[in-house]
Short mmCIF file of the C-alpha atoms (twelve columns), coordinates in Angstrom:
data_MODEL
# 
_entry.id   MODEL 
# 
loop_
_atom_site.group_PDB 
_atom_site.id 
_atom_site.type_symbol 
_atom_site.label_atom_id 
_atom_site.label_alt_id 
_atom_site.label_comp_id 
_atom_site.label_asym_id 
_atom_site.label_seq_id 
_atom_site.Cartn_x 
_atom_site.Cartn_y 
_atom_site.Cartn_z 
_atom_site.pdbx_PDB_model_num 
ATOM 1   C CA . UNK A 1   -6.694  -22.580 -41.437 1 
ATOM 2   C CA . UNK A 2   -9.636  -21.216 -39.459 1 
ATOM 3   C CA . UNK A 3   -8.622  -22.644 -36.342 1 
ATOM 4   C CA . UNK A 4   -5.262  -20.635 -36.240 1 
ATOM 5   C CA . UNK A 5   -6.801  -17.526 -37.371 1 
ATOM 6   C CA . UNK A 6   -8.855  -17.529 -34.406 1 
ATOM 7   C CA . UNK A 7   -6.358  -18.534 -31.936 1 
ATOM 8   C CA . UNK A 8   -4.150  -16.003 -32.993 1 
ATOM 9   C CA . UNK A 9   -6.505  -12.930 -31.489 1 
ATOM 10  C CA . UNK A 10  -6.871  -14.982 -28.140 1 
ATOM 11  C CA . UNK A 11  -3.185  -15.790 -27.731 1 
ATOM 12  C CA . UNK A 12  -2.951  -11.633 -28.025 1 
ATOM 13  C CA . UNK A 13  -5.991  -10.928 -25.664 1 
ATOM 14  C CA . UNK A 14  -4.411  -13.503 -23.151 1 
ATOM 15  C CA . UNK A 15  -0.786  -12.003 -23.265 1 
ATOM 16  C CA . UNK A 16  -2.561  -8.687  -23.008 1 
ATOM 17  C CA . UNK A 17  -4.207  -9.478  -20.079 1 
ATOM 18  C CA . UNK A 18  -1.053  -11.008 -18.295 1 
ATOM 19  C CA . UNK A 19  1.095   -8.115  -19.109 1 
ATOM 20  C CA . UNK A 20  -1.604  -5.725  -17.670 1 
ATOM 21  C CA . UNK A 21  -1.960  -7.892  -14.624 1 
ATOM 22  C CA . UNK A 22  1.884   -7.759  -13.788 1 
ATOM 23  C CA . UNK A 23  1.835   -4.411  -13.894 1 
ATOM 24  C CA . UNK A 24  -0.030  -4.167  -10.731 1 
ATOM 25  C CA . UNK A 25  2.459   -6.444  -8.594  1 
ATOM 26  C CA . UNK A 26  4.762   -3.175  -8.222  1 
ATOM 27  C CA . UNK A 27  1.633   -1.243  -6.496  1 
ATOM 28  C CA . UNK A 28  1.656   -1.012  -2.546  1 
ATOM 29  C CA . UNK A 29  1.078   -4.404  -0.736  1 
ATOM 30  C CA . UNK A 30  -1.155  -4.689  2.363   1 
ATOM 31  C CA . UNK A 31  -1.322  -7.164  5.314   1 
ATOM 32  C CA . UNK A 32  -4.466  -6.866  7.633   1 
ATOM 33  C CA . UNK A 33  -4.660  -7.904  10.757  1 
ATOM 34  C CA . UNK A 34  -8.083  -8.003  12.338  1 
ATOM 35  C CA . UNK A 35  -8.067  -7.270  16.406  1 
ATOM 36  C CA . UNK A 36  -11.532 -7.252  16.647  1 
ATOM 37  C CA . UNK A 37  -14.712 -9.973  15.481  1 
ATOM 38  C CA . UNK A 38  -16.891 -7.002  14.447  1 
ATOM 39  C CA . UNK A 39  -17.523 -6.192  11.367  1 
ATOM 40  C CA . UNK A 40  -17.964 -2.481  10.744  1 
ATOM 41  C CA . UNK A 41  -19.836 -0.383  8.215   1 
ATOM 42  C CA . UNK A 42  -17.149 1.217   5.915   1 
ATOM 43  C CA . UNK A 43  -16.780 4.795   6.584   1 
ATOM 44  C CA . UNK A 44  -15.910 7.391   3.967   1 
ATOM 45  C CA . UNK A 45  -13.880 9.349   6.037   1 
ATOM 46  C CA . UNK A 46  -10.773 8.272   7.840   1 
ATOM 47  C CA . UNK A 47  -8.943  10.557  9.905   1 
ATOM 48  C CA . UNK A 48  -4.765  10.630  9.475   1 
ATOM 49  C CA . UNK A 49  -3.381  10.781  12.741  1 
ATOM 50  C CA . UNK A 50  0.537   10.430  13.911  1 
ATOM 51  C CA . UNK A 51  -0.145  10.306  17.046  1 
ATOM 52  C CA . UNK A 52  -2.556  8.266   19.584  1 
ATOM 53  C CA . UNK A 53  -5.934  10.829  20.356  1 
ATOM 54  C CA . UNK A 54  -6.978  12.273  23.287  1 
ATOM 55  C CA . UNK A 55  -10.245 11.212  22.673  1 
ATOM 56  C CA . UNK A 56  -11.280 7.137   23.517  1 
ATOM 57  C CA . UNK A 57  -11.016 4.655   20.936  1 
ATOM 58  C CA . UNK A 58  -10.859 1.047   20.132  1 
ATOM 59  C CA . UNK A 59  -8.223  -0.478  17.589  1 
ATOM 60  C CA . UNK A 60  -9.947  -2.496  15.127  1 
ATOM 61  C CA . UNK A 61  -6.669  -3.870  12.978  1 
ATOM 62  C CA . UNK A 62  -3.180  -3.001  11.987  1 
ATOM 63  C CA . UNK A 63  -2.327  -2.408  8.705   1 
ATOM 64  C CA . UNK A 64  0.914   -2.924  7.209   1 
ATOM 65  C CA . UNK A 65  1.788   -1.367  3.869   1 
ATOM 66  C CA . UNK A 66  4.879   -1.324  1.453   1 
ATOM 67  C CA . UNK A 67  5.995   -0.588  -2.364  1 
ATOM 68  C CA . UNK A 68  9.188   -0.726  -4.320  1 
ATOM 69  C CA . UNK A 69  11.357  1.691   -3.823  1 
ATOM 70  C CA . UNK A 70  10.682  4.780   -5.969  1 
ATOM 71  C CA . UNK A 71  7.048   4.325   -4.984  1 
ATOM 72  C CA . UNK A 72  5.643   8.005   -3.992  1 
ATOM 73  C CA . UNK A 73  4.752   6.817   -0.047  1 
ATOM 74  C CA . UNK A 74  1.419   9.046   -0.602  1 
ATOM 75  C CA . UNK A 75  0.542   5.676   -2.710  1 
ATOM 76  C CA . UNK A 76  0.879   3.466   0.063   1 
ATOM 77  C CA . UNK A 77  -1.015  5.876   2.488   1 
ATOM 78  C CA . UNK A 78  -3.703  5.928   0.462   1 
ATOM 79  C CA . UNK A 79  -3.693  2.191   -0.157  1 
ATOM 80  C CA . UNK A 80  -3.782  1.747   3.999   1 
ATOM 81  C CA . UNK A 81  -7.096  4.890   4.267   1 
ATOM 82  C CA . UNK A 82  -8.810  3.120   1.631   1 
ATOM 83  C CA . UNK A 83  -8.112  -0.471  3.606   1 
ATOM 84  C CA . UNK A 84  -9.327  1.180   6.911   1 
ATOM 85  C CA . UNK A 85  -12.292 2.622   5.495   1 
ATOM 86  C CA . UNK A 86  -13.585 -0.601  4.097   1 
ATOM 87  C CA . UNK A 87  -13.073 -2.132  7.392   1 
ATOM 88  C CA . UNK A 88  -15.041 0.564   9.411   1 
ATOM 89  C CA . UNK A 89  -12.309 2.906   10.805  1 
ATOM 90  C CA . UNK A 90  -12.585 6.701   11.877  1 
ATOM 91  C CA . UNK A 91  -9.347  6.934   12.214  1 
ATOM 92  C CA . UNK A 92  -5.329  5.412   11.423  1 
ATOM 93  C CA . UNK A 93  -2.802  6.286   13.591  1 
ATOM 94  C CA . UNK A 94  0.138   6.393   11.025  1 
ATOM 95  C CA . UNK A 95  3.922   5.496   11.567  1 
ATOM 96  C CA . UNK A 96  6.576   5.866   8.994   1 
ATOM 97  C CA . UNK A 97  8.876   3.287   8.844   1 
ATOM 98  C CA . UNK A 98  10.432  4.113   5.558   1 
ATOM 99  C CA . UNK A 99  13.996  3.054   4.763   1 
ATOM 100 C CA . UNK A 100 16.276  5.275   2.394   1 
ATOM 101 C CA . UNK A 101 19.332  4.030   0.240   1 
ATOM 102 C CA . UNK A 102 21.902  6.614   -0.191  1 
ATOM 103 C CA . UNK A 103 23.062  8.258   -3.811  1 
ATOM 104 C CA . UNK A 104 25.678  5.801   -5.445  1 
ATOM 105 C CA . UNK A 105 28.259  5.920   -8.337  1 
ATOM 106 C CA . UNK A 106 28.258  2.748   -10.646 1 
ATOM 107 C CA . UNK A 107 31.134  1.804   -12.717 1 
ATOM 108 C CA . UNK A 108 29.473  1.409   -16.738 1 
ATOM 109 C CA . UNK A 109 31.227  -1.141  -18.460 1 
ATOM 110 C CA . UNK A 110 29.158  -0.462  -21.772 1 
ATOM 111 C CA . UNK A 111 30.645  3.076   -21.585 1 
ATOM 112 C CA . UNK A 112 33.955  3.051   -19.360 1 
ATOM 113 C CA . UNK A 113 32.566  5.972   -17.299 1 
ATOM 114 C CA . UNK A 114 31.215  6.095   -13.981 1 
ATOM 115 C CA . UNK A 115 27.572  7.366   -13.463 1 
ATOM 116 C CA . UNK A 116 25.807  8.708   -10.682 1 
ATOM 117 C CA . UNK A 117 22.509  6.203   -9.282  1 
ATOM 118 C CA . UNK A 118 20.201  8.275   -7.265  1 
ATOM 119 C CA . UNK A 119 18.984  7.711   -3.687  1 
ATOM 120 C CA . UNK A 120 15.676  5.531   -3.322  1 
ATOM 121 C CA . UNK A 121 13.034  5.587   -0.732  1 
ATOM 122 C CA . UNK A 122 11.523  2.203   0.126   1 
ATOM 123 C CA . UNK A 123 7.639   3.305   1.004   1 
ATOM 124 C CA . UNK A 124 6.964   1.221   4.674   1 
ATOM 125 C CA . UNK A 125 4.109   2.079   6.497   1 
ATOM 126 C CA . UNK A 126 2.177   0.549   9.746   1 
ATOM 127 C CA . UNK A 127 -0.972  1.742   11.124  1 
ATOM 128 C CA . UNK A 128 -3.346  0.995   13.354  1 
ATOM 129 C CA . UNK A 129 -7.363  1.370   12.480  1 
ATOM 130 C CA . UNK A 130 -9.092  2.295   15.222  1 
ATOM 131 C CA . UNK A 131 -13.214 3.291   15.772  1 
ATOM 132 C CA . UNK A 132 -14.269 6.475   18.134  1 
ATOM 133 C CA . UNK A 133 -15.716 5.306   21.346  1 
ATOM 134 C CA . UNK A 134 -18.889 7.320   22.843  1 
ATOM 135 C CA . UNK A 135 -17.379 9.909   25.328  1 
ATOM 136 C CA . UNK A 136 -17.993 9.115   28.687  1 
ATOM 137 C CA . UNK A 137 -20.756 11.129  30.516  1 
# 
């Protein structure tokens, strides 16, 4: 009789744990992909840019990022600064490559009426981390 009443608090701290743990699955997904063998001292502040600079750099990686749709993108940005920064970046250069799905109406059968599904935006992100070079002289 012991041994079940003491199993029974695990088997709810384990199922706990494993629902808590599948809850972060839906969160934004990286992929790094190093172009340089230096490791860098993280930085605390990376620079957003959409554009390449005027001013010399050197990529360090590309980072990929994505959610499920529904996902506020500013999720997956942040996911991809906070990447870069651990890696030693000044800067991302950011491209959107988000993809939208249109509005849709959905037959019920539960109900016999149609009902409206509302557009989706699939958060997709690329961007390349890149360190400041010294200015030339």
């Amino acid at each position: 009789m012991t041994t079940s009443f003491l199993r029974t608090p695990l088997l709810i701290a384990v199922a706990i744990t494993a629902i808590s743990l599948g809850g972060c699955a839906g969160g934004p997904q990286l992929q790094v992909k190093p172009l340089s063998a230096t490791h860098y001292t993280p930085t605390s502040l990376v620079t957003t840019l959409t554009a390449p600079p005027q001013r010399p750099y050197m990529p360090i990686a590309e980072i990929n990022g994505s959610a499920p749709a529904g996902t506020a993108p500013a999720q997956v940005v942040a996911a991809i600064t906070k990447r870069a920064a651990e890696l030693g970046a000044d800067a991302i250069i950011l491209h959107d490559e988000s993809r939208s799905t249109p509005a849709q109406m959905q037959f019920n059968p539960s109900g016999g009426l149609y009902q409206n599904i509302p557009g989706q935006v699939t958060p997709i992100f690329s961007a390349e981390a890149i360190r400041w070079l010294p200015a030339a002289k």
